[in-house]
Tab-separated table of C-alpha atoms in Angstrom:
chain	number	residue	atom	x	y	z
B	1	MET	CA	77.511	80.224	112.411
B	2	LYS	CA	80.978	81.744	112.506
B	3	THR	CA	83.854	79.285	112.370
B	4	MET	CA	87.185	79.569	114.064
B	5	THR	CA	90.156	80.321	111.872
B	6	LYS	CA	92.894	77.757	112.388
B	7	LYS	CA	95.753	79.929	111.218
B	8	THR	CA	98.411	80.716	113.798
B	9	ALA	CA	100.186	83.400	111.804
B	10	VAL	CA	102.242	85.932	113.697
B	11	VAL	CA	103.426	89.088	111.979
B	12	ALA	CA	107.137	89.662	112.682
B	13	LEU	CA	109.071	92.887	112.203
B	14	ALA	CA	112.487	93.135	110.660
B	15	GLY	CA	115.092	95.432	112.167
B	16	VAL	CA	114.337	99.116	111.758
B	17	MET	CA	117.412	101.295	111.399
B	18	ALA	CA	117.234	105.074	111.777
B	19	ALA	CA	119.368	106.986	109.287
B	20	GLY	CA	120.715	110.499	109.791
B	21	MET	CA	119.282	110.822	113.266
B	22	LEU	CA	121.941	113.295	114.383
B	23	THR	CA	122.124	115.333	111.191
B	24	GLY	CA	119.925	118.381	111.478
B	25	CYS	CA	116.836	116.423	112.440
B	26	GLY	CA	116.101	118.485	115.530
B	27	GLU	CA	113.656	115.898	116.776
B	28	LYS	CA	112.717	115.991	120.446
B	29	ALA	CA	113.136	112.683	122.242
B	30	LEU	CA	109.854	110.814	122.554
B	31	ASP	CA	108.394	109.489	125.767
B	32	GLY	CA	107.114	106.157	124.515
B	33	THR	CA	105.349	105.405	127.798
B	34	LYS	CA	102.813	108.192	127.332
B	35	THR	CA	99.311	107.235	126.230
B	36	VAL	CA	98.520	108.640	122.795
B	37	ALA	CA	94.956	107.285	122.646
B	38	THR	CA	92.494	104.999	124.390
B	39	VAL	CA	90.026	102.663	122.678
B	40	ASP	CA	87.192	101.524	124.924
B	41	GLY	CA	89.569	101.985	127.828
B	42	ALA	CA	92.514	100.144	126.235
B	43	GLU	CA	95.578	102.389	126.184
B	44	ILE	CA	97.781	102.844	123.126
B	45	PRO	CA	101.314	103.877	124.153
B	46	LEU	CA	103.218	106.354	122.010
B	47	GLY	CA	106.086	103.879	121.613
B	48	MET	CA	103.838	101.378	119.838
B	49	LEU	CA	102.545	104.067	117.492
B	50	SER	CA	106.114	105.203	116.858
B	51	LEU	CA	107.066	101.663	115.854
B	52	SER	CA	104.148	101.407	113.415
B	53	VAL	CA	104.833	104.830	111.916
B	54	ARG	CA	108.553	104.209	111.414
B	55	GLU	CA	107.941	100.805	109.866
B	56	GLY	CA	105.589	102.418	107.332
B	57	GLN	CA	107.987	105.298	106.786
B	58	ALA	CA	110.872	102.930	106.118
B	59	GLN	CA	108.870	100.865	103.626
B	60	ALA	CA	107.761	103.964	101.728
B	61	GLU	CA	111.307	105.342	101.594
B	62	ALA	CA	112.651	102.025	100.341
B	63	MET	CA	110.132	102.147	97.486
B	64	TYR	CA	111.123	105.690	96.566
B	65	LYS	CA	114.808	104.871	96.773
B	66	SER	CA	114.477	101.756	94.623
B	67	PHE	CA	112.824	103.617	91.772
B	68	MET	CA	114.675	106.911	92.016
B	69	GLY	CA	118.084	105.349	92.484
B	70	GLY	CA	119.189	107.673	95.267
B	71	SER	CA	118.194	109.471	98.440
B	72	ASP	CA	117.667	113.034	97.190
B	73	TYR	CA	113.889	113.166	97.337
B	74	SER	CA	111.188	114.786	99.437
B	75	ILE	CA	108.116	112.955	100.614
B	76	TRP	CA	107.012	113.789	104.091
B	77	ASP	CA	107.226	117.595	104.217
B	78	THR	CA	105.133	117.950	101.056
B	79	GLU	CA	101.631	119.274	101.637
B	80	ALA	CA	99.009	116.618	100.924
B	81	GLU	CA	95.565	118.073	101.576
B	82	LYS	CA	93.688	120.210	104.094
B	83	GLY	CA	96.932	121.894	105.075
B	84	LYS	CA	98.534	118.673	106.318
B	85	THR	CA	101.783	117.140	105.127
B	86	TYR	CA	102.167	113.536	104.032
B	87	GLY	CA	104.150	113.006	107.219
B	88	GLU	CA	101.255	114.201	109.375
B	89	GLN	CA	98.849	112.044	107.408
B	90	ALA	CA	101.103	109.013	107.920
B	91	VAL	CA	101.006	109.468	111.701
B	92	GLU	CA	97.222	109.906	111.796
B	93	GLN	CA	96.623	106.904	109.543
B	94	ALA	CA	98.927	104.693	111.619
B	95	LEU	CA	97.012	105.661	114.760
B	96	LYS	CA	93.691	104.865	113.094
B	97	ASP	CA	95.067	101.468	112.041
B	98	ILE	CA	96.092	100.661	115.615
B	99	GLU	CA	92.733	101.859	116.931
B	100	LEU	CA	91.026	99.429	114.565
B	101	MET	CA	93.367	96.614	115.596
B	102	CYS	CA	92.378	97.190	119.231
B	103	ILE	CA	88.719	96.883	118.256
B	104	LEU	CA	89.386	93.746	116.204
B	105	LYS	CA	91.002	92.178	119.254
B	106	GLU	CA	87.969	93.213	121.306
B	107	LYS	CA	85.607	91.576	118.781
B	108	ALA	CA	87.725	88.457	118.220
B	109	ALA	CA	85.798	86.234	120.622
B	110	ASP	CA	82.592	86.898	118.664
B	111	TYR	CA	84.256	85.243	115.654
B	112	ASP	CA	85.970	82.438	117.634
B	113	VAL	CA	89.376	83.968	116.874
B	114	GLU	CA	92.030	83.531	119.545
B	115	ILE	CA	95.742	83.678	120.274
B	116	THR	CA	97.187	80.334	121.348
B	117	GLU	CA	100.094	79.602	123.663
B	118	ASP	CA	102.193	78.751	120.616
B	119	ASP	CA	101.282	82.134	119.150
B	120	GLU	CA	102.300	83.890	122.345
B	121	LYS	CA	105.670	82.143	122.314
B	122	ALA	CA	106.235	83.029	118.649
B	123	ILE	CA	105.273	86.647	119.350
B	124	ALA	CA	107.650	86.838	122.302
B	125	ASP	CA	110.499	85.335	120.255
B	126	ALA	CA	109.822	87.705	117.362
B	127	ALA	CA	109.791	90.717	119.702
B	128	ALA	CA	113.062	89.641	121.289
B	129	ALA	CA	114.614	89.178	117.842
B	130	PHE	CA	113.461	92.670	116.872
B	131	MET	CA	115.054	94.220	119.961
B	132	SER	CA	118.297	92.365	119.264
B	133	ALA	CA	118.326	93.418	115.619
B	134	ASN	CA	118.328	97.124	116.476
B	135	THR	CA	120.932	99.306	118.144
B	136	GLU	CA	120.389	101.032	121.451
B	137	ASP	CA	120.267	104.412	119.669
B	138	THR	CA	117.609	103.206	117.240
B	139	LEU	CA	115.452	101.757	120.021
B	140	LYS	CA	115.828	105.012	121.942
B	141	THR	CA	114.698	106.972	118.890
B	142	LEU	CA	111.748	104.630	118.386
B	143	ALA	CA	110.962	104.949	122.119
B	144	VAL	CA	109.570	101.416	122.043
B	145	THR	CA	109.863	98.667	124.654
B	146	GLU	CA	109.900	94.936	124.113
B	147	ASP	CA	106.486	94.634	125.747
B	148	GLN	CA	105.110	97.241	123.334
B	149	VAL	CA	106.541	95.300	120.397
B	150	LYS	CA	104.821	92.154	121.660
B	151	THR	CA	101.519	93.987	122.013
B	152	TYR	CA	101.865	95.379	118.506
B	153	LEU	CA	102.559	91.923	117.070
B	154	GLU	CA	99.600	90.504	118.961
B	155	LEU	CA	97.305	93.180	117.504
B	156	GLU	CA	98.676	92.543	114.008
B	157	THR	CA	97.905	88.866	114.481
B	158	TYR	CA	94.308	89.542	115.473
B	159	LYS	CA	93.978	91.874	112.502
B	160	SER	CA	95.252	89.179	110.166
B	161	ARG	CA	92.910	86.519	111.530
B	162	MET	CA	89.760	88.629	111.700
B	163	HIS	CA	89.584	89.544	108.015
B	164	ASP	CA	88.310	86.248	106.642
B	165	PRO	CA	85.664	85.611	109.331
B	166	ILE	CA	84.256	89.124	108.867
B	167	ILE	CA	83.690	88.579	105.141
B	168	ALA	CA	82.707	84.903	105.420
B	169	ASP	CA	79.012	85.517	104.777
B	170	VAL	CA	79.448	87.475	101.545
B	171	ASP	CA	77.351	86.191	98.621
B	172	LYS	CA	79.819	84.629	96.175
B	173	ASN	CA	77.236	83.709	93.537
B	174	VAL	CA	77.717	85.760	90.365
B	175	SER	CA	75.835	84.864	87.188
B	176	ASP	CA	77.494	84.696	83.779
B	177	GLU	CA	75.036	87.293	82.520
B	178	GLU	CA	76.003	89.712	85.269
B	179	ALA	CA	79.737	89.289	84.758
B	180	GLN	CA	80.153	88.608	81.015
B	181	GLN	CA	82.872	90.782	79.526
B	182	SER	CA	83.900	91.795	76.016
B	183	SER	CA	87.528	92.770	75.483
B	184	PHE	CA	89.102	95.289	73.142
B	185	ASN	CA	92.284	97.201	72.354
B	186	TYR	CA	92.447	100.896	71.691
B	187	VAL	CA	94.556	104.007	71.300
B	188	SER	CA	93.372	107.150	73.068
B	189	ILE	CA	94.899	110.409	71.785
B	190	SER	CA	94.191	113.288	74.148
B	191	THR	CA	93.056	116.650	72.768
B	192	SER	CA	92.880	118.468	76.116
B	193	ASP	CA	94.389	121.959	76.254
B	194	LEU	CA	95.500	121.888	72.604
B	195	SER	CA	95.171	124.515	69.907
B	196	ASP	CA	92.911	123.946	66.906
B	197	ASP	CA	95.915	123.156	64.709
B	198	GLU	CA	97.245	120.666	67.250
B	199	ILE	CA	93.834	118.986	67.535
B	200	LYS	CA	93.696	118.715	63.750
B	201	GLN	CA	97.135	117.029	63.770
B	202	LYS	CA	95.980	114.564	66.437
B	203	LYS	CA	92.977	113.578	64.346
B	204	GLU	CA	95.239	113.028	61.336
B	205	ASP	CA	97.458	110.808	63.510
B	206	ALA	CA	94.434	108.798	64.627
B	207	GLN	CA	93.362	108.371	61.018
B	208	LYS	CA	96.850	107.133	60.066
B	209	ILE	CA	96.640	104.505	62.814
B	210	LEU	CA	93.187	103.455	61.624
B	211	ASP	CA	94.371	103.261	58.023
B	212	GLY	CA	97.289	101.098	59.123
B	213	LEU	CA	94.958	98.730	60.939
B	214	ASN	CA	92.594	98.494	57.991
B	215	ALA	CA	95.509	97.745	55.672
B	216	ASP	CA	96.701	94.957	57.951
B	217	PRO	CA	93.902	93.873	60.366
B	218	ASP	CA	96.073	91.084	61.786
B	219	GLY	CA	99.089	93.359	62.217
B	220	ASP	CA	100.604	94.455	65.511
B	221	PHE	CA	98.363	97.263	66.760
B	222	SER	CA	101.115	98.648	68.981
B	223	GLU	CA	103.683	98.766	66.197
B	224	ILE	CA	101.194	100.474	63.881
B	225	ALA	CA	100.460	103.138	66.518
B	226	LYS	CA	104.119	103.755	67.303
B	227	SER	CA	104.973	104.028	63.611
B	228	VAL	CA	102.820	107.168	63.644
B	229	ASP	CA	104.220	108.538	66.909
B	230	ASP	CA	106.344	106.658	69.424
B	231	SER	CA	104.387	108.218	72.297
B	232	TYR	CA	101.135	106.463	71.346
B	233	THR	CA	100.351	103.438	73.501
B	234	VAL	CA	97.867	100.649	72.821
B	235	LEU	CA	95.743	99.881	75.869
B	236	SER	CA	93.556	96.879	76.656
B	237	GLY	CA	90.092	97.204	78.137
B	238	SER	CA	86.896	95.318	78.765
B	239	PHE	CA	83.244	96.198	79.214
B	240	ASP	CA	79.988	94.578	80.263
B	241	THR	CA	78.622	92.580	77.336
B	242	ASN	CA	75.104	92.803	78.752
B	243	GLU	CA	74.132	96.421	78.204
B	244	ASP	CA	71.011	96.185	80.374
B	245	ALA	CA	73.010	94.855	83.320
B	246	SER	CA	75.547	97.627	82.771
B	247	GLU	CA	72.856	100.305	83.023
B	248	GLU	CA	71.360	98.706	86.135
B	249	ASP	CA	74.733	98.662	87.857
B	250	SER	CA	75.337	102.315	87.011
B	251	ASP	CA	71.916	103.449	88.288
B	252	ASP	CA	71.747	101.425	91.483
B	253	GLU	CA	73.745	103.201	94.188
B	254	ASP	CA	73.132	100.373	96.642
B	255	GLU	CA	74.457	97.693	94.298
B	256	THR	CA	77.228	95.738	95.975
B	257	THR	CA	78.932	94.722	92.757
B	258	ALA	CA	81.565	96.745	90.991
B	259	SER	CA	80.275	99.316	88.549
B	260	SER	CA	80.252	98.118	84.970
B	261	SER	CA	82.648	99.501	82.385
B	262	ASN	CA	81.606	102.836	80.956
B	263	TYR	CA	84.077	104.215	78.462
B	264	PRO	CA	82.892	107.315	76.571
B	265	ASP	CA	79.461	106.764	75.067
B	266	GLU	CA	80.835	107.370	71.575
B	267	VAL	CA	83.338	104.544	72.081
B	268	MET	CA	80.808	102.140	73.579
B	269	LYS	CA	78.332	102.726	70.772
B	270	VAL	CA	80.914	101.602	68.209
B	271	LEU	CA	82.274	98.675	70.242
B	272	ARG	CA	78.823	97.131	70.654
B	273	THR	CA	78.469	96.918	66.851
B	274	LEU	CA	81.703	94.975	66.313
B	275	LYS	CA	82.454	91.265	66.123
B	276	ASP	CA	85.576	89.387	67.165
B	277	GLY	CA	88.682	90.942	65.572
B	278	GLU	CA	86.851	93.826	63.880
B	279	VAL	CA	88.223	97.359	63.791
B	280	GLY	CA	86.018	100.394	64.392
B	281	PRO	CA	85.130	101.862	60.967
B	282	ASP	CA	86.029	105.457	61.850
B	283	VAL	CA	88.121	107.527	64.209
B	284	ILE	CA	85.930	108.095	67.269
B	285	GLU	CA	85.764	111.647	68.573
B	286	ALA	CA	84.958	112.011	72.288
B	287	ASP	CA	84.966	115.136	74.444
B	288	SER	CA	88.706	115.245	75.062
B	289	ALA	CA	90.262	112.517	72.934
B	290	TYR	CA	90.253	110.632	69.651
B	291	TYR	CA	89.914	106.846	69.811
B	292	VAL	CA	90.861	104.028	67.460
B	293	VAL	CA	89.381	100.714	68.631
B	294	LYS	CA	89.592	97.030	67.775
B	295	LEU	CA	87.335	94.444	69.408
B	296	ASP	CA	89.184	91.386	70.628
B	297	LYS	CA	86.426	89.055	71.854
B	298	VAL	CA	82.701	89.557	72.334
B	299	ASN	CA	82.801	86.868	75.019
B	300	ASP	CA	86.147	86.977	76.764
B	301	GLU	CA	86.140	84.081	79.232
B	302	ASP	CA	89.266	85.220	81.056
B	303	ALA	CA	87.959	88.769	81.458
B	304	THR	CA	84.598	87.397	82.599
B	305	ALA	CA	86.268	85.221	85.228
B	306	THR	CA	88.259	88.244	86.391
B	307	LYS	CA	85.087	90.322	86.581
B	308	LYS	CA	83.415	87.669	88.736
B	309	GLU	CA	86.371	87.790	91.094
B	310	SER	CA	86.206	91.580	91.071
B	311	ILE	CA	82.495	91.595	91.924
B	312	ILE	CA	83.042	89.197	94.819
B	313	SER	CA	86.092	91.151	95.983
B	314	THR	CA	84.105	94.378	95.915
B	315	ARG	CA	81.351	92.784	97.988
B	316	GLU	CA	83.949	91.547	100.478
B	317	ASN	CA	85.711	94.903	100.606
B	318	GLU	CA	82.469	96.754	101.208
B	319	LEU	CA	81.330	94.364	103.945
B	320	TYR	CA	84.704	94.571	105.700
B	321	THR	CA	84.784	98.365	105.473
B	322	GLU	CA	81.156	98.795	106.531
B	323	THR	CA	81.651	96.462	109.493
B	324	THR	CA	84.898	97.981	110.747
B	325	ASP	CA	83.778	101.578	110.144
B	326	LYS	CA	80.667	100.869	112.231
B	327	TRP	CA	82.834	99.475	115.003
B	328	LEU	CA	85.074	102.532	114.897
B	329	ASP	CA	82.066	104.854	115.054
B	330	GLU	CA	80.623	102.994	118.034
B	331	ALA	CA	83.897	102.763	119.963
B	332	ASP	CA	84.853	105.192	122.715
B	333	ILE	CA	88.083	106.593	121.265
B	334	LYS	CA	89.992	109.420	122.898
B	335	VAL	CA	93.138	110.861	121.306
B	336	GLU	CA	95.705	112.817	123.299
B	337	LYS	CA	96.486	115.419	120.621
B	338	LYS	CA	99.407	116.994	122.475
B	339	VAL	CA	101.092	113.609	122.735
B	340	LEU	CA	100.285	112.779	119.105
B	341	LYS	CA	101.954	115.981	117.892
B	342	THR	CA	105.265	114.943	119.425
B	343	LEU	CA	105.616	112.154	116.847
B	344	LYS	CA	106.771	113.720	113.588
B	345	VAL	CA	107.661	112.278	110.184
B	346	THR	CA	109.942	114.633	108.270
B	347	ASP	CA	112.320	114.466	105.328
B	348	ASN	CA	115.432	115.012	107.448
B	349	HIS	CA	114.716	112.114	109.770
B	350	LYS	CA	114.742	108.929	107.713
B	351	PHE	CA	114.445	105.262	108.494
B	352	THR	CA	115.320	102.104	106.577
B	353	ILE	CA	114.514	98.447	107.154
B	354	GLN	CA	117.292	95.921	107.223
B	355	THR	CA	117.238	92.140	107.207
B	356	ALA	CA	117.871	90.622	110.611
B	357	ALA	CA	121.105	88.673	110.630
B	358	GLU	CA	120.041	86.131	113.240
B	359	ASP	CA	119.167	82.600	112.200
B	360	THR	CA	115.552	81.667	112.822
B	361	THR	CA	114.250	78.804	114.865
B	362	ASP	CA	111.091	76.767	114.731
B	363	GLU	CA	109.431	79.325	116.968
B	364	THR	CA	110.579	82.600	115.402
B	365	ALA	CA	109.814	84.230	112.102
B	366	GLU	CA	112.294	84.096	109.281
B	367	VAL	CA	112.801	87.613	107.917
B	368	THR	CA	112.958	87.589	104.132
B	369	GLU	CA	113.595	90.402	101.720
B	370	THR	CA	110.973	91.593	99.283
B	371	PRO	CA	111.803	91.506	95.557
B	372	GLU	CA	114.162	94.405	94.960
B	373	VAL	CA	114.232	96.778	92.006
B	374	THR	CA	117.714	97.984	92.862
B	375	GLU	CA	120.460	96.463	94.948
B	376	GLU	CA	120.057	99.274	97.445
B	377	ALA	CA	116.366	98.637	98.164
B	378	ASP	CA	116.575	96.978	101.580
B	379	ALA	CA	112.856	96.941	102.230
B	380	THR	CA	111.468	93.890	103.977
B	381	GLU	CA	107.944	92.765	104.490
B	382	THR	CA	106.346	91.478	107.665
B	383	PRO	CA	106.146	87.727	107.050
B	384	GLU	CA	103.912	85.200	108.697
B	385	VAL	CA	104.833	82.478	111.157
B	386	THR	CA	102.747	79.366	110.645
B	387	GLU	CA	102.590	76.314	112.813
B	388	GLU	CA	105.421	74.878	110.748
B	389	ALA	CA	107.375	78.153	111.075
B	390	ASP	CA	107.251	78.757	107.343
B	391	ALA	CA	107.804	82.393	106.344
B	392	THR	CA	106.739	84.118	103.180
B	393	ALA	CA	107.843	87.427	101.707
B	394	THR	CA	104.287	88.612	101.295
B	395	PRO	CA	102.078	89.313	104.302
B	396	GLU	CA	98.506	88.147	104.449
B	397	VAL	CA	96.081	90.746	103.138
B	398	THR	CA	94.317	92.155	106.146
B	399	GLU	CA	92.431	95.188	104.854
B	400	ALA	CA	90.232	95.793	101.865
B	401	PRO	CA	91.734	98.123	99.271
B	402	SER	CA	90.059	101.524	99.220
B	403	TYR	CA	90.727	102.321	95.575
B	404	ASP	CA	87.907	102.493	93.025
B	405	THR	CA	87.791	99.797	90.341
B	406	ASP	CA	85.141	101.552	88.244
B	407	SER	CA	86.556	101.375	84.716
B	408	SER	CA	84.708	104.512	83.685
B	409	LEU	CA	87.412	106.386	85.612
B	410	GLU	CA	90.497	107.541	83.743
B	411	VAL	CA	93.992	107.988	85.155
B	412	LYS	CA	94.986	111.654	85.235
B	413	ASP	CA	98.096	113.526	86.277
B	414	GLY	CA	98.066	113.799	90.079
B	415	ASP	CA	95.916	110.703	90.637
B	416	THR	CA	96.953	108.048	93.131
B	417	VAL	CA	96.602	104.620	91.533
B	418	ASN	CA	97.157	101.048	92.601
B	419	ILE	CA	99.063	98.969	90.056
B	420	ASP	CA	100.754	95.639	89.524
B	421	TYR	CA	103.608	95.172	87.098
B	422	VAL	CA	106.183	92.776	85.732
B	423	GLY	CA	109.366	94.252	84.276
B	424	LYS	CA	111.208	92.522	81.442
B	425	ILE	CA	114.419	93.075	79.527
B	426	ASP	CA	114.641	91.267	76.188
B	427	ASP	CA	111.391	89.480	77.138
B	428	VAL	CA	112.970	88.066	80.296
B	429	ALA	CA	111.646	89.151	83.703
B	430	PHE	CA	114.400	90.618	85.852
B	431	ASP	CA	114.853	90.216	89.595
B	432	GLY	CA	112.991	92.764	91.676
B	433	GLY	CA	110.987	94.130	88.754
B	434	SER	CA	107.622	92.776	89.824
B	435	THR	CA	104.981	93.476	92.447
B	436	ASP	CA	104.230	89.750	92.527
B	437	GLY	CA	100.534	90.567	92.374
B	438	ASN	CA	100.572	92.372	95.721
B	439	GLY	CA	99.752	95.781	94.255
B	440	THR	CA	101.507	99.062	94.976
B	441	ASP	CA	100.342	102.656	95.146
B	442	LEU	CA	101.719	105.339	92.847
B	443	VAL	CA	101.038	109.067	92.579
B	444	ILE	CA	101.034	109.961	88.877
B	445	GLY	CA	103.377	112.890	88.288
B	446	SER	CA	105.251	112.437	91.555
B	447	GLY	CA	108.436	111.438	89.741
B	448	SER	CA	108.902	108.533	92.131
B	449	TYR	CA	109.310	106.000	89.324
B	450	ILE	CA	111.797	105.981	86.491
B	451	ASP	CA	111.435	108.714	83.856
B	452	ASN	CA	108.406	108.328	81.532
B	453	PHE	CA	106.923	105.434	83.522
B	454	GLU	CA	104.115	107.393	85.136
B	455	GLU	CA	103.189	109.423	82.049
B	456	GLN	CA	102.412	106.281	80.076
B	457	LEU	CA	99.633	105.363	82.527
B	458	ILE	CA	97.693	108.575	81.914
B	459	GLY	CA	94.469	107.820	80.067
B	460	ALA	CA	94.264	104.225	81.280
B	461	HIS	CA	91.243	102.874	83.171
B	462	PRO	CA	90.959	100.440	86.129
B	463	GLY	CA	91.333	96.961	84.705
B	464	ASP	CA	93.457	98.122	81.761
B	465	LYS	CA	96.768	96.472	80.956
B	466	VAL	CA	99.410	98.927	79.771
B	467	GLU	CA	102.757	98.190	78.165
B	468	VAL	CA	105.176	100.746	79.609
B	469	LYS	CA	108.543	101.143	77.905
B	470	VAL	CA	111.408	102.839	79.722
B	471	THR	CA	115.176	103.132	79.585
B	472	PHE	CA	117.155	102.933	82.807
B	473	PRO	CA	119.675	105.789	83.209
B	474	ASP	CA	123.283	105.018	82.409
B	475	ASP	CA	124.216	105.862	86.006
B	476	TYR	CA	121.447	103.741	87.539
B	477	GLN	CA	122.717	102.267	90.794
B	478	ALA	CA	121.697	98.742	89.861
B	479	THR	CA	124.482	98.217	87.357
B	480	ASP	CA	122.824	95.188	85.750
B	481	LEU	CA	119.951	97.476	84.691
B	482	ALA	CA	121.873	100.666	83.908
B	483	GLY	CA	121.370	101.919	80.353
B	484	LYS	CA	119.040	99.083	79.375
B	485	GLU	CA	115.602	99.297	77.803
B	486	ALA	CA	112.832	97.586	79.750
B	487	VAL	CA	109.165	96.825	79.219
B	488	PHE	CA	106.772	96.769	82.161
B	489	ASP	CA	103.466	94.941	81.772
B	490	VAL	CA	101.347	97.107	84.077
B	491	THR	CA	97.837	96.354	85.324
B	492	VAL	CA	95.881	99.319	86.668
B	493	ASN	CA	93.987	97.881	89.641
B	494	GLY	CA	92.184	101.029	90.633
B	495	ILE	CA	92.206	104.772	91.293
B	496	TYR	CA	91.889	106.371	94.721
B	497	GLU	CA	89.120	108.952	94.985
């Protein structure tokens, strides 16, 4: 039997400020009252979609600005795939999200999820605060009304509350045998697109690293690798200890657990012969790389616990996606394409998110800033309002991540990955240098992060922990970071297919 969620969270928007609206944007004024789509007869006004799109646009631009230290970048006009720009994709995805939220509201009664009178009051107060936080010109550009803001916040609230009931029946029993993980450290030296002489040099480098490890098995693997070439990075990985379970997971397409770790067969063959702390006896040659490996633990309890969580999370993600995709397929959805095309996201029409200046009350949401990487990153999240009117900087997770956690995958240039990181200077974490475990997406090779950050993730696998070393530019806008060396402890959560 489904149980009613008792949360009364209301998602509240911060002020959205349009930047450069009158500078060569050439955007035609929107009619926010027009219907852009209907879902089982429920109308979605263009103004509500505009609000969602601009909120997402502003958050993305804040991320780019924080890492690039300026505003001279292009995102939205760049072609993504199938002849569409990232801006066009952003509009289509935002519409799909709202369509799903309408369906979640429609299905809410089946899961005993409801909006209370207190919720309605909090939503109304949050919508009023949003309208007050923005100028008349910005609201005109957004083409959104206060009623549309309230509807949007109501849908966001249903979306937030429906997630847990949908996945409530997932099997959370995972055996130790199924999840047991062995952990190891390794250096992977790519030989792709190299001449024979260059490949020979890479093998000699790998041998030097191996010799260094054999000479000092308890030495610092990373220091040994960098003594050969400063570009070599030691990565951490794990794999299924139970080889039979690993093969079953790989062969069973209907398996609801995450696929087991499958590094190159040559690497796995060696790792399965090692004991705790042992180094692979030889340089391992795979199809496109040389490997030097050192087993950490045959039975890594922490990695095993993480794998159990990953298996359960994958089951939950799949159930949520299967359920909501089925609902979307069954729904009567009609999109007014001519209306949709009037909403454009381009590089010469930018938006930022600012913190509302108003004080909050017991009924309204406190708007808090997200951890900033630079002083100029004004991005805010959409915090929750609880019954006690507590607000947090991190919104409740409402959708299952769509990235692949299969650790047989390898990060390549051009891949979109989801990562978490903690940045440190002199072993001390600095303000704004962490994702706080919320995960963030990154396109490898996009140049959106500080120089050399993205390149150091190439070759890593989902689940790997990578130590990324960078130096902030001398003219970096956050003066407390300018010119300083930093180390980011990065976890690769997954790769988008």
